[in-house]
Amino acid sequence: MREIVIVGGGYAGFYTAWGLEKKVRRGEARVTVVDPRPYMTYQPFLPEVVAGSVEARHAAVSLRRHLRRTRLIAGSVTEIRNSARTVTVRPESGPSFDLRYDVLVVTAGAVTRTFPIPGLHDHAYGLKHVEEAVAIRDRLLTSFDRAASLPPGPERARLLTVTVVGGGFSGVEGFGELLSLATALLKQYPEIGPEEPAFHLVEARGRILPEVTDRPGAWVVRSLEKRGARVHLDTQLVSAENGHVRLSDGTAYDSGLLVWAAGNAANPIVHNHTDLPVDERGLLTVRADLRVSTDTGVVADVWAAGDDASVPDLAAGRPGARTVPNAQHAVRQGRLLAKNIVAALRGRPVKEYRHRSLGVVATLGMGRGIFQYRSLVIKGFPAWLMHRGYHVLAIPSWERKARVFAVWVTAALYGRDIVSLASVQHPREAFVSHGEPRRAEEPPVREDRLTA
């Protein structure tokens, strides 16, 4: 029986494994997915997790619940040696081990791209995983609680200041949802004036949302500014030491929450720890049928898709075009990959990946959004409804669709839940401290100290 190993359980990896379960005959092959997380994150819902419009667990699709015939290994692949047909796996516990394969699928996913900016790693949150989205929401809610008990001054202003770096879809959607959440919170905090929260969106280029054309992008900027935000275009983050933000346009201020959403980079496993062919960006070079290839031919029995693969965009109609790393492509590539692997196992011809964009849609906060398909642009509430409708249909399984829809209905009737659960990041602190109050400037009890 052939061994099919899938590196990564994100969009492309999950849909590949899900498709193989439906198509591979018993005894024909065994499918193994290696991923450190036991779930696939539905990333388009992360901004709504930030805003409390979607429960965190509902944006995570359990691998074990849906991949019942697939062997799941909780660990990280640290090296791929195709010359020996093995990958090295570092499990969550225990020593590393080698895993042999007959067919390899690389869908490791991208990582957050960062730069050596002073203070960035000490104070910023990413926006790529559920844990980060939850932490961002709890940080904002906790800041409102603390600011409400302080007199006007620098510390109160710092707590009510939010900075998001990155004007792509992830950054703009997260920024819009945070702004919407803060506006809703003001009704619950009469101690805080509507002019006090300060929101800064920082983008290095001269426009935001590069996936839409210029005029809709400019409309989004105007819409955010009308809601009280400040958008810094052609501006870079220079420093964030001690929470003091300095921008390249000369602006400087203290920020209680810093979110970094300035793009993705190739996974280090693919970029640095494999003998498979990669391009100048560190992405695996693949053909349109998703087989890994070199200039001289395909690499036998090795496939790739998603953010770590440089896939030719046949629908673009121009030489050298590559598909952009987004959910639309990753999901569809994963589905085709399952079909192509089964076809290859049975000696049948494989198909090339070709997908024309269905358009782009983004949420800008509760009741606000933007949609564009070619020259058609829809703004405001209708676009927001389209965003919700598309993604509740796109998230895998009817069980997840029902849970998300139920939360939306509940929020429409009773409003968002505004309880901060920041303390869950240190769950044993109350037990160890015996109820002794801790000063705000004192660090929380570290979990590694608790278990030593």
Short mmCIF file of C-alpha atoms in Angstrom, two decimals:
data_model
loop_
_atom_site.label_atom_id
_atom_site.label_comp_id
_atom_site.label_asym_id
_atom_site.label_seq_id
_atom_site.Cartn_x
_atom_site.Cartn_y
_atom_site.Cartn_z
CA MET A 1 0.00 0.00 0.00
CA ARG A 2 1.38 3.38 -1.00
CA GLU A 3 2.08 6.05 1.64
CA ILE A 4 0.81 9.55 0.86
CA VAL A 5 2.22 12.16 3.24
CA ILE A 6 0.71 15.66 3.33
CA VAL A 7 2.85 18.33 4.98
CA GLY A 8 0.44 20.85 6.50
CA GLY A 9 -3.25 20.75 7.34
CA GLY A 10 -4.27 24.21 6.16
CA TYR A 11 -6.64 24.99 3.29
CA ALA A 12 -4.82 23.09 0.56
CA GLY A 13 -3.73 20.22 2.80
CA PHE A 14 -7.14 19.76 4.40
CA TYR A 15 -9.02 19.74 1.10
CA THR A 16 -6.47 17.39 -0.46
CA ALA A 17 -6.83 14.91 2.39
CA TRP A 18 -10.63 15.32 2.45
CA GLY A 19 -10.80 14.62 -1.28
CA LEU A 20 -8.47 11.62 -1.05
CA GLU A 21 -10.64 10.06 1.66
CA LYS A 22 -13.56 10.11 -0.76
CA LYS A 23 -11.63 8.82 -3.78
CA VAL A 24 -8.91 6.42 -2.60
CA ARG A 25 -10.01 2.81 -2.39
CA ARG A 26 -9.32 0.80 0.74
CA GLY A 27 -5.91 -0.81 0.48
CA GLU A 28 -4.88 1.48 -2.38
CA ALA A 29 -3.04 4.06 -0.27
CA ARG A 30 -2.75 5.41 3.26
CA VAL A 31 -2.96 9.17 3.79
CA THR A 32 -1.03 10.91 6.58
CA VAL A 33 -1.30 14.60 7.49
CA VAL A 34 1.43 16.20 9.59
CA ASP A 35 0.54 19.49 11.29
CA PRO A 36 1.25 20.91 14.76
CA ARG A 37 -2.35 22.15 15.10
CA PRO A 38 -5.33 19.77 15.31
CA TYR A 39 -7.47 22.02 13.16
CA MET A 40 -7.62 23.98 9.93
CA THR A 41 -8.06 27.71 10.48
CA TYR A 42 -10.70 29.36 8.31
CA GLN A 43 -8.74 32.59 8.02
CA PRO A 44 -11.45 34.79 6.40
CA PHE A 45 -13.31 34.58 9.73
CA LEU A 46 -10.37 35.80 11.84
CA PRO A 47 -11.40 39.50 11.58
CA GLU A 48 -14.85 38.53 12.81
CA VAL A 49 -13.27 36.51 15.65
CA VAL A 50 -11.43 39.73 16.54
CA ALA A 51 -14.76 41.57 16.66
CA GLY A 52 -16.58 38.82 18.53
CA SER A 53 -18.97 38.19 15.61
CA VAL A 54 -17.72 34.60 15.25
CA GLU A 55 -16.71 32.31 18.10
CA ALA A 56 -13.05 31.33 17.95
CA ARG A 57 -13.73 27.59 17.87
CA HIS A 58 -16.16 28.03 14.98
CA ALA A 59 -13.35 29.43 12.80
CA ALA A 60 -11.33 26.27 13.42
CA VAL A 61 -12.27 23.07 11.55
CA SER A 62 -11.27 19.95 13.47
CA LEU A 63 -9.06 17.62 11.44
CA ARG A 64 -10.05 14.52 13.39
CA ARG A 65 -13.76 15.24 13.09
CA HIS A 66 -13.63 15.43 9.30
CA LEU A 67 -10.60 13.32 8.31
CA ARG A 68 -11.70 10.01 9.80
CA ARG A 69 -9.72 7.72 7.49
CA THR A 70 -6.54 9.81 7.59
CA ARG A 71 -3.64 9.27 9.96
CA LEU A 72 -2.96 12.52 11.79
CA ILE A 73 0.41 13.33 13.35
CA ALA A 74 0.61 16.29 15.72
CA GLY A 75 4.01 17.69 14.91
CA SER A 76 6.09 19.84 12.61
CA VAL A 77 8.07 18.74 9.58
CA THR A 78 11.59 20.08 10.04
CA GLU A 79 13.22 18.68 6.89
CA ILE A 80 12.20 17.21 3.55
CA ARG A 81 14.69 14.87 1.88
CA ASN A 82 13.14 13.77 -1.37
CA SER A 83 16.35 12.01 -2.37
CA ALA A 84 15.66 9.55 0.48
CA ARG A 85 11.85 9.81 0.24
CA THR A 86 11.58 10.86 3.89
CA VAL A 87 10.48 13.82 5.98
CA THR A 88 11.72 14.49 9.50
CA VAL A 89 8.91 15.07 11.98
CA ARG A 90 9.30 16.81 15.33
CA PRO A 91 6.24 15.73 17.37
CA GLU A 92 4.67 17.81 20.12
CA SER A 93 6.29 15.44 22.59
CA GLY A 94 9.04 12.87 22.22
CA PRO A 95 12.05 12.67 19.89
CA SER A 96 12.03 13.52 16.20
CA PHE A 97 11.61 10.70 13.71
CA ASP A 98 11.73 10.08 9.97
CA LEU A 99 8.55 9.38 8.04
CA ARG A 100 8.83 7.60 4.72
CA TYR A 101 6.55 8.37 1.79
CA ASP A 102 5.77 7.17 -1.70
CA VAL A 103 3.82 10.31 -2.62
CA LEU A 104 4.55 13.68 -1.03
CA VAL A 105 2.17 16.67 -0.92
CA VAL A 106 3.65 19.95 0.33
CA THR A 107 0.99 22.35 1.61
CA ALA A 108 2.87 23.77 4.58
CA GLY A 109 1.35 27.24 4.29
CA ALA A 110 3.01 30.63 4.50
CA VAL A 111 4.22 32.37 7.66
CA THR A 112 3.87 36.00 8.70
CA ARG A 113 6.51 38.18 7.08
CA THR A 114 8.32 40.41 9.57
CA PHE A 115 11.23 42.85 9.53
CA PRO A 116 13.89 43.74 12.13
CA ILE A 117 11.95 46.73 13.47
CA PRO A 118 12.83 47.68 17.07
CA GLY A 119 10.09 46.59 19.45
CA LEU A 120 8.04 44.70 16.85
CA HIS A 121 8.60 41.20 18.21
CA ASP A 122 8.10 42.38 21.80
CA HIS A 123 4.77 44.15 21.35
CA ALA A 124 3.00 43.15 18.12
CA TYR A 125 0.34 40.52 17.48
CA GLY A 126 0.03 38.69 14.17
CA LEU A 127 -3.32 37.99 12.54
CA LYS A 128 -2.91 34.55 10.99
CA HIS A 129 -4.14 32.14 13.66
CA VAL A 130 -7.18 31.84 15.90
CA GLU A 131 -5.09 32.32 19.04
CA GLU A 132 -3.86 35.67 17.76
CA ALA A 133 -7.36 36.87 16.88
CA VAL A 134 -8.65 35.96 20.35
CA ALA A 135 -5.71 37.69 22.03
CA ILE A 136 -6.26 40.87 19.99
CA ARG A 137 -9.94 40.99 20.96
CA ASP A 138 -9.22 40.39 24.63
CA ARG A 139 -6.49 43.03 24.59
CA LEU A 140 -8.88 45.67 23.25
CA LEU A 141 -11.65 44.74 25.70
CA THR A 142 -9.22 44.76 28.63
CA SER A 143 -7.86 48.14 27.52
CA PHE A 144 -11.36 49.63 27.60
CA ASP A 145 -11.92 48.21 31.11
CA ARG A 146 -8.68 49.72 32.39
CA ALA A 147 -9.07 53.04 30.59
CA ALA A 148 -12.55 53.56 32.02
CA SER A 149 -11.12 53.60 35.56
CA LEU A 150 -8.31 56.08 34.76
CA PRO A 151 -8.45 59.87 34.62
CA PRO A 152 -7.72 61.53 31.25
CA GLY A 153 -4.00 61.44 30.54
CA PRO A 154 -1.19 59.67 28.66
CA GLU A 155 -1.88 56.16 30.05
CA ARG A 156 -5.58 56.34 29.23
CA ALA A 157 -4.79 57.60 25.73
CA ARG A 158 -2.27 54.79 25.22
CA LEU A 159 -4.79 52.12 26.20
CA LEU A 160 -7.33 53.50 23.72
CA THR A 161 -4.90 53.68 20.79
CA VAL A 162 -4.79 50.87 18.21
CA THR A 163 -2.29 50.48 15.36
CA VAL A 164 -2.61 48.00 12.50
CA VAL A 165 0.30 47.68 10.07
CA GLY A 166 -0.60 46.31 6.64
CA GLY A 167 -3.17 47.46 4.12
CA GLY A 168 -3.94 44.14 2.47
CA PHE A 169 -7.16 42.23 3.01
CA SER A 170 -6.14 40.79 6.37
CA GLY A 171 -5.02 44.15 7.76
CA VAL A 172 -7.94 46.19 6.43
CA GLU A 173 -10.58 43.67 7.50
CA GLY A 174 -9.04 43.31 10.96
CA PHE A 175 -8.76 47.09 11.27
CA GLY A 176 -12.36 47.66 10.19
CA GLU A 177 -13.69 45.04 12.61
CA LEU A 178 -11.63 46.43 15.51
CA LEU A 179 -12.94 49.91 14.74
CA SER A 180 -16.49 48.58 14.64
CA LEU A 181 -16.02 46.76 17.96
CA ALA A 182 -14.60 49.88 19.64
CA THR A 183 -17.53 51.95 18.41
CA ALA A 184 -19.98 49.41 19.83
CA LEU A 185 -18.11 49.33 23.15
CA LEU A 186 -18.61 53.05 23.67
CA LYS A 187 -22.28 52.39 24.44
CA GLN A 188 -21.20 50.22 27.37
CA TYR A 189 -18.53 52.63 28.63
CA PRO A 190 -20.09 56.05 29.32
CA GLU A 191 -16.82 57.06 31.01
CA ILE A 192 -15.08 57.08 27.59
CA GLY A 193 -15.87 59.81 25.09
CA PRO A 194 -16.43 58.96 21.40
CA GLU A 195 -13.40 61.05 20.42
CA GLU A 196 -10.96 59.19 22.70
CA PRO A 197 -10.28 55.91 20.82
CA ALA A 198 -7.55 56.47 18.21
CA PHE A 199 -7.11 54.06 15.30
CA HIS A 200 -4.12 54.10 12.93
CA LEU A 201 -3.79 51.99 9.76
CA VAL A 202 -0.24 51.99 8.34
CA GLU A 203 0.52 50.93 4.75
CA ALA A 204 3.89 51.17 3.00
CA ARG A 205 2.35 51.56 -0.45
CA GLY A 206 0.32 54.47 -1.76
CA ARG A 207 -2.98 52.57 -1.57
CA ILE A 208 -4.71 49.80 0.35
CA LEU A 209 -6.42 46.60 -0.83
CA PRO A 210 -4.28 45.95 -3.94
CA GLU A 211 -6.77 43.26 -5.04
CA VAL A 212 -9.34 45.95 -5.91
CA THR A 213 -8.90 48.84 -8.35
CA ASP A 214 -7.91 52.36 -7.38
CA ARG A 215 -11.32 54.00 -6.97
CA PRO A 216 -12.82 51.34 -4.65
CA GLY A 217 -9.58 51.35 -2.65
CA ALA A 218 -9.78 55.12 -2.25
CA TRP A 219 -13.43 54.79 -1.18
CA VAL A 220 -12.40 52.38 1.59
CA VAL A 221 -9.85 54.92 2.87
CA ARG A 222 -12.48 57.66 2.93
CA SER A 223 -14.95 55.36 4.65
CA LEU A 224 -12.48 54.49 7.41
CA GLU A 225 -11.51 58.13 7.92
CA LYS A 226 -15.16 59.19 8.20
CA ARG A 227 -15.43 56.72 11.08
CA GLY A 228 -12.60 58.48 12.91
CA ALA A 229 -9.63 56.39 11.80
CA ARG A 230 -6.36 57.72 10.43
CA VAL A 231 -4.87 55.98 7.40
CA HIS A 232 -1.12 56.47 6.83
CA LEU A 233 -0.23 55.70 3.18
CA ASP A 234 3.34 55.56 1.83
CA THR A 235 4.34 55.08 5.47
CA GLN A 236 6.35 52.45 7.30
CA LEU A 237 6.65 51.46 10.94
CA VAL A 238 10.07 52.63 12.14
CA SER A 239 9.97 51.58 15.79
CA ALA A 240 7.62 50.23 18.44
CA GLU A 241 9.94 50.08 21.45
CA ASN A 242 8.11 50.12 24.79
CA GLY A 243 4.84 50.54 22.89
CA HIS A 244 5.91 53.93 21.51
CA VAL A 245 5.12 53.88 17.79
CA ARG A 246 7.22 55.93 15.38
CA LEU A 247 6.25 56.11 11.71
CA SER A 248 8.29 57.17 8.70
CA ASP A 249 5.95 60.14 8.09
CA GLY A 250 7.07 61.65 11.41
CA THR A 251 4.05 60.60 13.44
CA ALA A 252 4.81 59.33 16.95
CA TYR A 253 2.47 58.17 19.71
CA ASP A 254 1.97 55.47 22.36
CA SER A 255 -0.17 52.53 21.29
CA GLY A 256 -1.73 49.97 23.61
CA LEU A 257 -2.39 47.48 20.79
CA LEU A 258 -0.16 46.83 17.78
CA VAL A 259 -1.26 44.36 15.08
CA TRP A 260 1.14 43.29 12.32
CA ALA A 261 -0.58 42.16 9.10
CA ALA A 262 2.02 43.19 6.53
CA GLY A 263 2.03 40.13 4.31
CA ASN A 264 3.28 36.56 4.17
CA ALA A 265 6.59 34.84 3.54
CA ALA A 266 7.49 31.35 2.37
CA ASN A 267 7.48 28.69 5.06
CA PRO A 268 11.07 28.15 6.29
CA ILE A 269 10.67 24.40 5.82
CA VAL A 270 10.18 24.91 2.10
CA HIS A 271 12.59 27.79 1.77
CA ASN A 272 15.52 26.42 3.77
CA HIS A 273 15.08 22.74 4.65
CA THR A 274 14.32 20.80 1.51
CA ASP A 275 16.11 19.47 -1.55
CA LEU A 276 13.07 20.22 -3.73
CA PRO A 277 13.33 22.99 -6.37
CA VAL A 278 12.32 26.47 -5.23
CA ASP A 279 12.21 29.83 -7.01
CA GLU A 280 13.77 33.16 -6.00
CA ARG A 281 10.92 33.80 -3.53
CA GLY A 282 11.46 30.48 -1.79
CA LEU A 283 8.33 28.91 -3.28
CA LEU A 284 8.20 25.42 -4.76
CA THR A 285 8.21 25.47 -8.55
CA VAL A 286 5.24 23.54 -9.87
CA ARG A 287 3.53 22.93 -13.17
CA ALA A 288 -0.08 23.82 -13.86
CA ASP A 289 -1.09 20.27 -12.90
CA LEU A 290 0.44 20.94 -9.41
CA ARG A 291 3.36 18.55 -9.82
CA VAL A 292 6.65 19.89 -8.48
CA SER A 293 9.02 20.41 -11.38
CA THR A 294 12.39 21.66 -12.53
CA ASP A 295 13.39 23.22 -15.84
CA THR A 296 14.01 19.75 -17.23
CA GLY A 297 10.94 17.86 -15.99
CA VAL A 298 8.69 16.86 -13.12
CA VAL A 299 9.85 15.55 -9.76
CA ALA A 300 8.23 12.13 -9.55
CA ASP A 301 5.39 11.72 -7.02
CA VAL A 302 5.81 15.15 -5.43
CA TRP A 303 2.98 17.67 -5.49
CA ALA A 304 2.41 21.12 -4.00
CA ALA A 305 -0.34 23.71 -3.68
CA GLY A 306 -1.36 26.74 -1.67
CA ASP A 307 0.80 29.55 -0.35
CA ASP A 308 4.11 27.67 -0.71
CA ALA A 309 3.66 26.79 -4.39
CA SER A 310 4.36 29.00 -7.38
CA VAL A 311 1.43 27.85 -9.52
CA PRO A 312 1.05 29.10 -13.11
CA ASP A 313 -2.11 31.19 -13.52
CA LEU A 314 -3.49 29.89 -16.82
CA ALA A 315 -6.64 32.02 -16.46
CA ALA A 316 -4.60 35.24 -16.46
CA GLY A 317 -3.76 34.87 -20.14
CA ARG A 318 -0.23 36.23 -19.88
CA PRO A 319 3.14 34.42 -19.75
CA GLY A 320 4.75 34.07 -16.33
CA ALA A 321 1.60 34.86 -14.34
CA ARG A 322 1.27 33.06 -11.01
CA THR A 323 -1.80 32.54 -8.84
CA VAL A 324 -2.03 34.84 -5.83
CA PRO A 325 -1.83 33.20 -2.37
CA ASN A 326 -5.43 33.38 -1.20
CA ALA A 327 -8.15 31.06 0.09
CA GLN A 328 -9.98 30.84 -3.24
CA HIS A 329 -6.97 29.30 -4.96
CA ALA A 330 -5.82 27.14 -2.03
CA VAL A 331 -9.21 25.45 -1.66
CA ARG A 332 -9.61 24.78 -5.37
CA GLN A 333 -6.02 23.63 -5.77
CA GLY A 334 -6.51 21.19 -2.88
CA ARG A 335 -9.61 19.73 -4.50
CA LEU A 336 -7.86 19.32 -7.86
CA LEU A 337 -4.78 17.91 -6.16
CA ALA A 338 -6.79 15.05 -4.66
CA LYS A 339 -8.22 14.20 -8.10
CA ASN A 340 -4.82 14.40 -9.79
CA ILE A 341 -3.09 12.20 -7.21
CA VAL A 342 -5.74 9.51 -7.59
CA ALA A 343 -5.52 9.79 -11.38
CA ALA A 344 -1.72 9.41 -11.23
CA LEU A 345 -2.01 6.38 -8.92
CA ARG A 346 -4.29 4.71 -11.45
CA GLY A 347 -2.30 5.68 -14.53
CA ARG A 348 -4.82 8.20 -15.82
CA PRO A 349 -4.08 11.69 -17.19
CA VAL A 350 -4.06 14.60 -14.76
CA LYS A 351 -5.72 18.00 -15.23
CA GLU A 352 -4.25 21.48 -15.14
CA TYR A 353 -5.38 24.06 -12.61
CA ARG A 354 -7.35 26.89 -14.11
CA HIS A 355 -9.62 29.15 -12.10
CA ARG A 356 -10.99 32.57 -12.85
CA SER A 357 -11.53 34.81 -9.84
CA LEU A 358 -15.06 35.07 -8.52
CA GLY A 359 -14.30 38.61 -7.43
CA VAL A 360 -13.09 39.94 -4.09
CA VAL A 361 -15.18 40.80 -1.06
CA ALA A 362 -14.11 42.30 2.26
CA THR A 363 -15.78 43.21 5.51
CA LEU A 364 -15.03 46.66 6.93
CA GLY A 365 -16.92 46.15 10.19
CA MET A 366 -20.49 45.46 11.17
CA GLY A 367 -22.81 46.33 8.28
CA ARG A 368 -19.99 47.60 6.05
CA GLY A 369 -18.14 45.94 3.19
CA ILE A 370 -16.91 46.14 -0.37
CA PHE A 371 -17.19 43.73 -3.32
CA GLN A 372 -15.63 43.95 -6.77
CA TYR A 373 -15.91 41.69 -9.79
CA ARG A 374 -14.19 43.24 -12.78
CA SER A 375 -15.91 46.62 -13.24
CA LEU A 376 -18.81 45.82 -10.90
CA VAL A 377 -18.37 47.40 -7.45
CA ILE A 378 -20.83 47.03 -4.56
CA LYS A 379 -20.32 48.97 -1.34
CA GLY A 380 -21.74 49.16 2.15
CA PHE A 381 -24.41 46.89 3.63
CA PRO A 382 -25.11 44.78 0.50
CA ALA A 383 -21.40 43.96 0.17
CA TRP A 384 -21.27 43.05 3.86
CA LEU A 385 -24.18 40.63 3.38
CA MET A 386 -22.38 39.14 0.36
CA HIS A 387 -19.26 38.66 2.48
CA ARG A 388 -21.17 36.81 5.16
CA GLY A 389 -23.17 34.76 2.69
CA TYR A 390 -20.14 33.68 0.70
CA HIS A 391 -18.05 32.65 3.68
CA VAL A 392 -20.76 30.82 5.59
CA LEU A 393 -21.22 28.71 2.46
CA ALA A 394 -17.47 28.31 1.93
CA ILE A 395 -16.48 27.11 5.40
CA PRO A 396 -16.24 23.29 5.38
CA SER A 397 -19.07 21.15 6.78
CA TRP A 398 -22.71 21.90 7.54
CA GLU A 399 -21.93 21.61 11.23
CA ARG A 400 -19.61 24.64 11.08
CA LYS A 401 -22.03 26.58 8.86
CA ALA A 402 -24.83 26.04 11.39
CA ARG A 403 -22.70 27.11 14.35
CA VAL A 404 -21.50 30.30 12.66
CA PHE A 405 -24.98 31.21 11.47
CA ALA A 406 -26.40 30.64 14.96
CA VAL A 407 -23.86 33.04 16.48
CA TRP A 408 -24.73 35.68 13.88
CA VAL A 409 -28.44 35.37 14.68
CA THR A 410 -27.76 35.60 18.42
CA ALA A 411 -25.57 38.69 17.94
CA ALA A 412 -28.27 40.33 15.80
CA LEU A 413 -30.81 39.82 18.59
CA TYR A 414 -28.70 40.52 21.67
CA GLY A 415 -25.54 42.27 20.46
CA ARG A 416 -21.92 41.17 20.73
CA ASP A 417 -20.48 39.50 23.78
CA ILE A 418 -18.04 42.01 25.32
CA VAL A 419 -16.48 39.82 28.03
CA SER A 420 -12.67 39.74 27.96
CA LEU A 421 -11.10 36.38 28.75
CA ALA A 422 -7.50 37.59 28.70
CA SER A 423 -6.90 35.75 31.99
CA VAL A 424 -7.18 32.38 30.22
CA GLN A 425 -3.66 32.97 28.93
CA HIS A 426 -2.52 32.46 32.54
CA PRO A 427 -5.12 30.03 33.89
CA ARG A 428 -3.29 29.04 37.10
CA GLU A 429 -2.40 32.51 38.31
CA ALA A 430 -5.41 32.86 40.64
CA PHE A 431 -4.68 29.42 42.12
CA VAL A 432 -1.01 30.17 42.77
CA SER A 433 -1.49 33.76 44.01
CA HIS A 434 -4.20 32.69 46.50
CA GLY A 435 -6.27 35.69 45.51
CA GLU A 436 -3.60 38.30 46.29
CA PRO A 437 -4.15 41.26 43.93
CA ARG A 438 -1.45 41.87 41.35
CA ARG A 439 -0.43 45.35 40.29
CA ALA A 440 -0.97 46.20 36.64
CA GLU A 441 2.75 46.78 36.12
CA GLU A 442 3.67 43.39 37.56
CA PRO A 443 4.07 40.56 35.01
CA PRO A 444 1.63 37.66 35.30
CA VAL A 445 2.80 34.36 36.72
CA ARG A 446 4.58 32.45 33.97
CA GLU A 447 3.18 29.05 33.09
CA ASP A 448 6.66 27.49 32.85
CA ARG A 449 7.30 28.58 36.45
CA LEU A 450 4.01 27.07 37.55
CA THR A 451 4.85 23.66 36.12
CA ALA A 452 8.53 23.56 37.10
#
